[in-house]
Amino acid sequence: MTKITALLEQMTLEEKIFQLMQLTPNFLSEDDANLTGPLAWMGVTESMVNNVGSVLSAVGAKETIALQKKYMENSRLGIPLLLMADIIHGYRTIFPVTLAIASTWDMELAERSAAIAAKESAVTGIHVTFAPMVDLVRDPRWGRVMESTGEDPFLNSEYARAFVRGFQGDDLAGDMDRVAACVKHFAAYGAAEGGRDYNTVNMSERQLRESYLPAYKAALDEGCEMVMTAFNTVDGIPATGNKWLMRNLLRDEWGFDGMLISDWGAVSEMIPHGVAADGAEAAQKAIEAGVDMEMMTSNYANHLKELVEAGKVDITLIDECVLRVLKLKDKLGLFENPYRAASEEREKEVLLCDEHRAAAREIAAKSCVLLKNEQVLPLRSGQKLALIGPFAESGDILGPWSIWGKQDEAVQLHAGLSARTDLIATAKGCDIDSGSEEQLQEAINAAADADIIVLALGESSEMSGEAGSRGDIRLPQSQLKLIQKLKLLGKPIVVVLFNGRPLDLHGVIEEADALLEAWFPGTEGGNAIADVLFGDVNPSGRLTMSFPYSVGQVPVYYNNYNTGRPLTPQNANERYVSKYLDMPNAPLLPFGYGLSYTSFSYGEVSLSTDELHAEDTLEVSVEVTNTGVVAGGEVVQLYVRDIAGEVVRPLKELKGFRKLQLQPGETEKVTFLITEEQLRYYHTDLQLKSDAGEFHVFVGPNSRDLEAKPFRLVK
Ligand code: BGC
Ligand code: BGC
């Protein structure tokens, strides 16, 4: 018998059940407000609190050590508390939001950002992070797209692995500077209808398997310790009570044996969803589906005992859950040292140290995507710059998930630019969502003597993130008006955008002479943007989510199907084709898009054979040359299309990419390998198989501007 099973045998039913509960630290505090407040209304008793399995969002070594110490004093069997928190893109040193990190197309950087976030949170006493979020997204109205890596299953899977490696390292038990990862939100939370948060998700199982599931699976293949359920329904049943999803697929088919936690309150939400009449039924459904721990509601704690006693829930179900919780605690070494890496001393050394700031600056600069440049950028010394806009001097550049980051530690754009040049004037011009004539006039005056206007526009962090859905994804009117007014001055305008989602850029992109997408860039934002604007860093970011032409096209994504009546240049004037009467089909800016201060030319794509036999490999090669005068990074992208499948196939599917760094005049040959396995997809029998026949392979700088070559798969 192992130590863990021996422990289980000593636990009372109640002690077991309380291990399956997670609360915030305020529940464990002893002030009177608490006793009459949340504790009372949730039916949380002192005994529950003394035996609760986990706490979320307790941070800071002082607090976590005190909490653990007190808890251990009350714990009859000496079972330590598991501490979890949302360390999404940094703890104190805040990296750019995940969608921005994704724009680097650089797995090493993604991994490094997660490793630093792990270290900073581990020293404060965190054991588990609720990350990575790997939900595939196609709807920029959804505020949580900023937490995702975008719209492509292959790229999302690569990032899922990179983030898990960064958080967990390769020796979670031995390396105290790592934390366990919890992949979320299982499953398909990113497909909420209409982009409205928490809304219904409805799709075929084939689509789920083909597009939405691969990234979660990739995280688990990389060893991710935990999974979090999603708020949404999957085929009519909320994920948190979805037996097919959690037992059949996650546990049986994928063999996941780690801990499964509900999302915040998601067990109780089965009642308003309309699949449980009361808390007891919700608890029963969740435990039958295999949810080990309930986050922030007390249905398990209040009802599992009676359900076991009534013979409705088998005690073995509860034992399985408890074992998984204890196993993770053991794996993290908490039985030997419940404080793990928590240390007030080390916090001082580690949090926001120079090395971490430097990494945040590098990653933020490499996350920037240059969307337009009419020969204005990079800026040159000696130019007179006026900095205008609501983000000129704003610390709200950390993004909505930067809970423990501090806005006053963030380098504002003004500070970053001022470190290189004497700005001739600075003005706000308007607020994020409102403005006055006085503000406008002040901005016009400020810009009067400038050679170039740097205009910092965007969304506040509350405008994206959880519950941050928007039906209109343009910038607010006050900002559109500001750019129109400034345009009348006839001076070049460089727009820097701070935001958490692909925006409808009409009213901005036409007016701007250059447009830099900086996202929510994090703690080193101002410095990183200055690095890019002045050309010390040549922008190499590429979009991982399409920027729609208008919200009316949404969802618009690169890997769509052809339809039976595809729009072509030849039939564009015909009526009966799949198109809009009032806007193009294509997004404004496609997946994979981004400019550079240099230019790249692609040679002809060559294939090693035009017939790929099932056991062989097809080599796809292209020479890429930096044809400009400065060094730069280029992301060479490889896509494939199956011309005739058993079911319809996407027009393009990303199958590979290579990030090159080329000196002026330098040429590099890139060779991609394609095997039969990469051409498989889920057929109607839900088996992964390929089809013999014609395929196209495409290579190019983004998902739109590609050269195609045909080949045949022979089986
Ligand atoms: C979010 C999760 C998060 C959890 C804990 C929920 O509202 O959906 O992503 O991990 O809260 O803070
Ligand atoms: C339409 C049908 C119509 C047919 C003949 C098709 O394009 O989709 O609804 O009956 O033309 O006019």
XYZ file of C-alpha atoms in Angstrom, residues 98-598:
501
model
C -1.250 35.357 -24.649
C -2.645 36.356 -28.054
C 0.317 38.720 -28.331
C 2.863 36.096 -27.272
C 1.303 33.886 -29.926
C 2.140 36.516 -32.547
C 5.843 35.752 -32.036
C 5.451 32.292 -33.597
C 8.328 31.451 -31.278
C 7.959 28.470 -28.961
C 11.154 29.195 -27.080
C 9.879 32.641 -26.091
C 6.498 31.243 -25.076
C 8.191 28.627 -22.932
C 10.534 31.170 -21.372
C 7.655 33.490 -20.452
C 5.882 30.602 -18.718
C 9.050 29.487 -16.906
C 9.530 32.992 -15.513
C 5.855 33.228 -14.530
C 6.252 29.845 -12.801
C 9.315 30.930 -10.886
C 7.842 34.227 -9.736
C 4.653 32.561 -8.567
C 6.395 29.539 -7.014
C 8.416 31.748 -4.671
C 5.197 33.345 -3.476
C 3.888 29.909 -2.578
C 1.751 28.973 -5.598
C 1.697 25.287 -6.555
C -0.612 25.244 -9.570
C -1.433 27.784 -12.253
C -4.763 27.835 -14.076
C -2.990 27.943 -17.419
C -2.496 27.407 -20.279
C -5.835 28.415 -21.752
C -5.791 26.801 -25.176
C -9.341 27.410 -26.389
C -9.456 27.791 -30.162
C -11.113 31.087 -31.093
C -12.783 32.424 -34.208
C -14.866 35.247 -32.833
C -13.154 38.483 -31.779
C -16.316 39.666 -30.055
C -15.427 37.213 -27.299
C -13.335 39.078 -24.739
C -11.269 36.043 -23.857
C -9.573 35.760 -27.233
C -6.707 37.647 -25.589
C -6.047 34.559 -23.454
C -5.879 32.284 -26.453
C -3.193 31.654 -29.041
C -5.645 31.998 -31.907
C -7.604 30.245 -34.606
C -5.360 27.412 -35.716
C -5.378 23.942 -34.137
C -1.809 23.104 -35.121
C -0.301 26.357 -33.870
C -2.416 26.257 -30.701
C -1.122 22.765 -30.007
C 2.492 23.855 -30.411
C 1.889 26.678 -27.946
C 0.023 24.409 -25.543
C 3.113 22.215 -25.330
C 5.469 25.166 -25.001
C 3.504 26.712 -22.140
C 3.216 23.411 -20.280
C 6.979 22.852 -20.626
C 7.593 26.360 -19.340
C 5.333 26.068 -16.301
C 6.186 22.511 -15.294
C 9.742 22.008 -16.563
C 10.789 18.396 -16.850
C 11.003 17.591 -13.158
C 8.055 19.065 -11.313
C 8.815 17.025 -8.217
C 12.428 18.176 -8.014
C 12.333 21.673 -9.443
C 10.723 23.937 -6.869
C 10.726 26.905 -9.227
C 8.087 25.278 -11.397
C 4.347 24.956 -10.893
C 1.845 22.410 -12.108
C -0.161 23.487 -15.150
C -3.930 23.220 -15.560
C -5.094 23.273 -19.154
C -8.447 24.949 -19.716
C -11.310 25.298 -20.507
C -12.291 21.783 -21.417
C -13.819 21.900 -23.905
C -14.499 24.342 -26.723
C -15.215 27.361 -24.501
C -13.819 29.494 -27.347
C -16.776 28.634 -29.558
C -19.419 30.495 -27.519
C -22.183 31.507 -29.927
C -22.117 35.109 -31.027
C -18.921 35.648 -29.040
C -21.015 36.250 -25.930
C -19.239 34.964 -22.859
C -20.594 31.814 -21.182
C -22.929 31.264 -24.140
C -23.928 27.970 -25.739
C -21.459 25.923 -27.753
C -22.853 23.642 -30.387
C -20.878 21.713 -32.966
C -20.481 18.276 -34.441
C -18.199 15.786 -32.735
C -16.088 15.752 -35.887
C -15.525 19.493 -35.728
C -14.796 19.266 -32.022
C -12.162 16.608 -32.612
C -10.670 18.217 -35.673
C -10.338 21.820 -34.553
C -11.046 22.280 -30.874
C -9.643 19.266 -29.040
C -6.086 18.996 -30.414
C -4.592 21.733 -28.251
C -5.942 20.281 -24.971
C -4.631 16.886 -26.021
C -1.248 18.381 -26.872
C -1.017 19.922 -23.389
C -1.772 16.536 -21.823
C 0.727 14.770 -24.070
C 3.287 17.216 -22.708
C 2.447 16.040 -19.187
C 0.066 18.764 -18.034
C -1.037 17.779 -14.521
C -4.543 19.211 -14.426
C -7.588 20.016 -16.540
C -10.302 22.615 -15.881
C -13.843 22.204 -17.159
C -15.538 24.842 -19.292
C -18.642 26.864 -18.439
C -20.368 26.020 -21.710
C -22.428 23.142 -22.967
C -20.942 20.519 -25.248
C -23.663 18.876 -27.296
C -26.364 20.078 -24.956
C -24.731 19.107 -21.678
C -22.650 21.527 -19.593
C -19.013 20.407 -19.784
C -18.820 20.159 -15.988
C -21.476 17.439 -15.916
C -20.693 15.926 -19.294
C -19.935 12.261 -18.826
C -19.120 11.657 -22.467
C -16.597 14.484 -22.488
C -14.964 13.858 -19.125
C -15.184 10.109 -18.669
C -15.416 8.600 -22.118
C -13.133 10.990 -23.904
C -10.788 12.575 -21.371
C -10.322 9.657 -18.984
C -10.962 6.525 -21.044
C -9.944 7.454 -24.553
C -7.098 9.848 -23.728
C -6.071 8.082 -20.529
C -5.857 11.251 -18.437
C -5.418 10.315 -14.802
C -4.656 13.722 -13.328
C -6.843 16.120 -11.436
C -9.937 17.625 -13.027
C -11.283 20.823 -11.479
C -14.519 22.616 -12.283
C -14.361 26.211 -13.411
C -15.489 28.830 -10.884
C -18.993 27.964 -9.753
C -19.556 25.737 -12.776
C -21.052 22.906 -10.700
C -23.791 25.192 -9.408
C -24.296 26.619 -12.882
C -25.778 23.322 -13.973
C -28.938 24.569 -12.244
C -29.475 27.698 -14.388
C -28.224 25.738 -17.408
C -31.235 23.572 -16.735
C -29.785 20.100 -16.259
C -29.923 19.920 -12.474
C -32.889 20.705 -10.263
C -30.799 21.467 -7.197
C -27.341 21.373 -5.687
C -27.516 17.692 -4.883
C -28.247 16.789 -8.491
C -25.513 19.126 -9.696
C -23.013 17.473 -7.331
C -24.059 14.034 -8.477
C -23.697 14.929 -12.157
C -20.298 16.510 -11.658
C -18.842 13.630 -9.687
C -20.257 11.079 -12.093
C -18.662 13.020 -14.938
C -15.358 12.769 -13.067
C -14.836 16.279 -11.686
C -12.406 15.822 -8.775
C -12.569 19.280 -7.279
C -15.318 21.865 -7.132
C -14.165 25.456 -7.421
C -15.927 28.065 -5.302
C -19.277 26.422 -4.693
C -20.123 23.921 -2.015
C -22.360 21.336 -3.668
C -19.885 18.528 -3.036
C -19.339 19.572 0.553
C -23.042 20.003 1.240
C -24.484 17.033 -0.627
C -22.022 14.241 -1.373
C -22.368 12.699 2.081
C -26.126 12.349 1.815
C -25.759 11.087 -1.775
C -23.378 8.351 -0.616
C -25.580 7.452 2.334
C -28.622 7.267 0.070
C -26.728 4.935 -2.245
C -26.888 7.397 -5.131
C -23.147 7.988 -5.376
C -20.696 5.164 -4.964
C -17.968 5.788 -2.404
C -15.403 4.534 -4.909
C -16.133 7.586 -7.060
C -15.209 9.816 -4.152
C -12.125 7.786 -3.304
C -10.878 8.114 -6.880
C -11.205 11.895 -6.714
C -9.495 12.135 -3.345
C -6.640 9.945 -4.551
C -6.018 12.221 -7.493
C -5.949 15.280 -5.227
C -3.563 13.593 -2.778
C -1.356 12.338 -5.597
C -0.841 15.831 -6.935
C -0.015 17.104 -3.464
C 2.486 14.283 -3.151
C 3.992 14.878 -6.564
C 4.575 18.499 -5.665
C 6.411 17.369 -2.539
C 3.937 19.074 -0.213
C 3.861 16.262 2.345
C 7.595 16.755 2.881
C 7.528 20.528 2.603
C 4.081 22.144 2.519
C 5.627 25.571 1.859
C 7.487 24.342 -1.198
C 9.324 27.332 -2.740
C 7.531 30.036 -0.734
C 10.085 32.443 0.633
C 9.916 36.128 1.452
C 13.665 36.378 0.866
C 13.531 34.880 -2.572
C 10.508 36.961 -3.510
C 12.720 40.002 -3.108
C 15.366 38.540 -5.399
C 13.108 37.066 -8.007
C 10.037 39.247 -8.531
C 10.503 41.774 -11.287
C 14.272 41.211 -11.330
C 16.323 42.679 -14.179
C 16.475 39.382 -16.020
C 12.707 39.049 -15.990
C 12.180 42.634 -17.097
C 14.623 42.086 -19.943
C 12.715 38.991 -21.062
C 9.420 40.876 -20.868
C 10.894 43.635 -23.033
C 12.227 41.217 -25.615
C 8.978 39.257 -25.819
C 6.807 42.381 -25.956
C 8.860 43.776 -28.829
C 8.659 40.479 -30.689
C 4.881 40.327 -30.079
C 4.280 43.573 -31.958
C 2.711 43.144 -35.376
C 3.295 45.857 -37.973
C 0.019 46.138 -39.867
C 0.762 49.087 -42.149
C 3.789 51.188 -42.950
C 3.879 53.870 -45.632
C 7.573 54.555 -45.229
C 7.196 56.296 -41.891
C 8.741 53.696 -39.637
C 11.251 53.232 -38.224
C 11.446 56.663 -36.658
C 14.712 58.531 -37.069
C 16.518 60.556 -34.487
C 16.030 64.257 -34.928
C 12.397 63.954 -35.921
C 10.064 66.034 -33.789
C 7.495 63.722 -32.238
C 4.209 64.557 -30.571
C 2.701 61.759 -28.528
C -1.090 61.862 -28.464
C -3.867 59.575 -27.310
C -5.482 57.952 -24.280
C -2.635 55.398 -24.087
C 0.164 57.978 -24.280
C 0.521 57.988 -20.526
C -1.443 54.996 -19.384
C -0.391 52.130 -17.178
C -3.415 50.132 -18.297
C -1.231 48.120 -20.649
C -0.938 44.895 -18.637
C -4.143 43.272 -19.832
C -7.144 41.955 -17.898
C -5.412 38.880 -16.430
C -2.496 40.637 -14.790
C -3.929 40.307 -11.301
C -0.641 40.673 -9.441
C 1.079 42.941 -11.888
C 1.189 46.602 -10.920
C 0.231 49.325 -13.299
C 2.613 51.721 -11.591
C 5.485 49.368 -12.402
C 4.576 49.322 -16.083
C 6.670 51.370 -18.489
C 4.206 53.672 -20.194
C 4.660 54.583 -23.840
C 5.592 58.113 -22.843
C 8.425 56.846 -20.660
C 9.674 54.431 -23.313
C 9.791 57.096 -26.016
C 11.197 59.745 -23.685
C 14.146 57.492 -22.915
C 15.215 57.977 -26.559
C 14.041 61.366 -27.647
C 12.686 64.604 -26.300
C 9.036 64.475 -27.234
C 7.950 67.929 -28.279
C 4.501 67.549 -26.746
C 2.143 65.046 -25.181
C -1.646 65.174 -24.995
C -4.429 62.751 -24.330
C -6.795 63.982 -27.054
C -9.694 62.034 -25.571
C -10.496 59.394 -23.006
C -10.857 55.792 -24.051
C -14.601 55.977 -24.472
C -15.449 59.686 -24.290
C -13.962 63.031 -25.143
C -14.425 66.779 -25.189
C -13.715 69.599 -27.618
C -11.110 70.942 -25.184
C -9.215 67.661 -25.230
C -9.280 67.596 -29.013
C -8.038 71.159 -29.267
C -5.258 70.450 -26.818
C -4.133 67.517 -28.971
C -4.218 69.607 -32.132
C -2.117 72.280 -30.468
C 0.309 69.684 -29.168
C 0.791 68.264 -32.646
C 1.195 71.639 -34.357
C 4.988 71.664 -34.488
C 5.533 67.934 -34.840
C 7.074 66.166 -37.816
C 5.275 62.972 -36.858
C 2.344 62.184 -34.584
C 2.556 58.998 -32.532
C -1.035 58.203 -31.671
C -1.641 55.675 -28.897
C -5.151 54.247 -29.155
C -6.933 51.162 -27.897
C -9.258 49.364 -25.554
C -9.142 49.539 -21.785
C -8.327 46.218 -20.184
C -11.957 45.909 -19.015
C -13.072 45.935 -22.629
C -11.674 42.439 -23.128
C -11.000 39.433 -20.918
C -13.598 37.390 -19.062
C -17.105 38.864 -19.433
C -15.553 41.401 -21.827
C -17.563 40.564 -24.935
C -18.295 43.402 -27.356
C -20.836 43.479 -30.146
C -19.056 46.341 -31.897
C -15.337 45.744 -32.222
C -14.314 49.141 -33.561
C -12.433 51.593 -31.416
C -14.797 53.852 -29.493
C -16.101 56.928 -31.343
C -14.047 59.363 -29.265
C -10.843 57.797 -30.600
C -12.074 57.612 -34.192
C -12.903 61.286 -34.001
C -9.464 62.088 -32.602
C -7.650 60.468 -35.498
C -9.911 62.211 -38.033
C -9.147 65.590 -36.516
C -5.418 64.953 -36.365
C -5.443 63.795 -39.957
C -6.496 67.275 -41.010
C -3.067 68.526 -39.902
C -1.552 66.678 -42.852
C 1.235 65.152 -40.806
C 2.239 61.491 -40.825
C 0.445 59.532 -38.105
C 1.900 56.424 -36.505
C -0.835 54.590 -34.618
C 0.142 52.266 -31.786
C -2.720 50.018 -30.697
C -3.243 48.620 -27.205
C -5.970 46.008 -27.176
C -6.936 42.445 -26.441
C -8.693 41.312 -29.606
C -8.669 41.667 -33.382
C -10.498 44.949 -34.008
C -12.478 46.257 -36.936
C -9.879 48.821 -37.954
C -12.014 50.913 -40.253
C -11.575 54.541 -39.410
C -8.047 53.863 -38.197
C -6.117 51.943 -40.813
C -6.986 54.286 -43.704
C -6.038 57.338 -41.674
C -2.822 55.973 -40.252
C 0.439 56.132 -42.185
C 1.776 53.352 -40.011
C -0.048 51.002 -37.657
C 1.633 48.913 -35.000
C -0.429 46.333 -33.107
C 1.159 46.276 -29.643
C -1.687 44.402 -27.880
C -1.532 44.652 -24.094
C 2.262 44.499 -24.012
C 2.870 44.089 -20.270
C 5.292 45.620 -17.792
C 7.955 46.588 -20.330
C 5.454 47.799 -22.921
C 6.696 51.360 -23.391
C 10.332 50.308 -23.780
C 9.489 47.454 -26.129
C 7.353 49.654 -28.371
C 10.086 52.285 -28.481
C 12.541 49.529 -29.485
C 10.278 48.698 -32.409
C 9.345 52.245 -33.431
C 13.005 53.286 -33.539
C 14.056 50.163 -35.399
C 16.264 48.522 -32.764
C 13.889 45.627 -33.073
C 12.577 44.962 -36.555
C 8.957 43.825 -36.142
C 8.493 40.148 -36.879
C 5.134 39.380 -35.241
C 2.451 37.684 -37.323
C -1.268 37.538 -36.548
C -2.663 34.247 -35.281
C -6.236 35.411 -35.559
C -7.811 37.111 -38.576
C -8.744 40.784 -38.312
C -12.239 41.006 -39.803
C -13.223 43.556 -42.392
C -16.348 44.103 -40.329
C -17.991 42.441 -37.366
C -20.686 41.369 -39.853
C -18.318 38.724 -41.274
C -17.612 37.119 -37.936
C -16.725 34.291 -37.620
C -14.131 34.778 -40.324
C -11.047 32.568 -40.182
C -8.475 31.337 -42.668
C -9.167 27.607 -42.459
C -12.749 27.758 -43.703
C -14.466 25.555 -46.263
C -14.975 26.319 -49.920
C -18.811 25.918 -50.139
C -20.517 24.686 -53.288
C -20.594 28.165 -54.769
C -17.278 29.735 -53.951
C -16.624 33.343 -54.809
C -13.868 33.696 -57.430
C -12.463 36.681 -59.347
C -14.418 35.400 -62.366
C -17.854 35.182 -60.758
C -17.645 38.208 -58.474
C -20.439 39.987 -60.333
C -22.837 37.071 -60.260
C -25.540 36.961 -57.680
C -25.803 33.303 -56.754
C -22.417 32.823 -55.170
C -21.441 32.650 -51.526
C -20.697 36.284 -50.745
C -21.911 39.435 -49.036
C -23.528 42.154 -51.115
C -21.982 44.884 -48.996
C -18.521 43.705 -47.991
C -15.807 41.313 -49.108
C -15.580 37.710 -47.924
C -11.946 38.035 -46.948
C -10.929 39.471 -43.601
C -9.139 42.808 -43.607
C -5.915 41.184 -42.412
C -5.400 37.447 -42.698
C -4.021 34.871 -40.308
C -0.233 34.824 -40.494
C 0.016 38.454 -41.606
C 2.579 41.004 -40.488
C 5.043 43.446 -42.057
C 8.709 44.157 -41.487
C 11.111 47.052 -42.008
C 12.785 44.900 -44.610
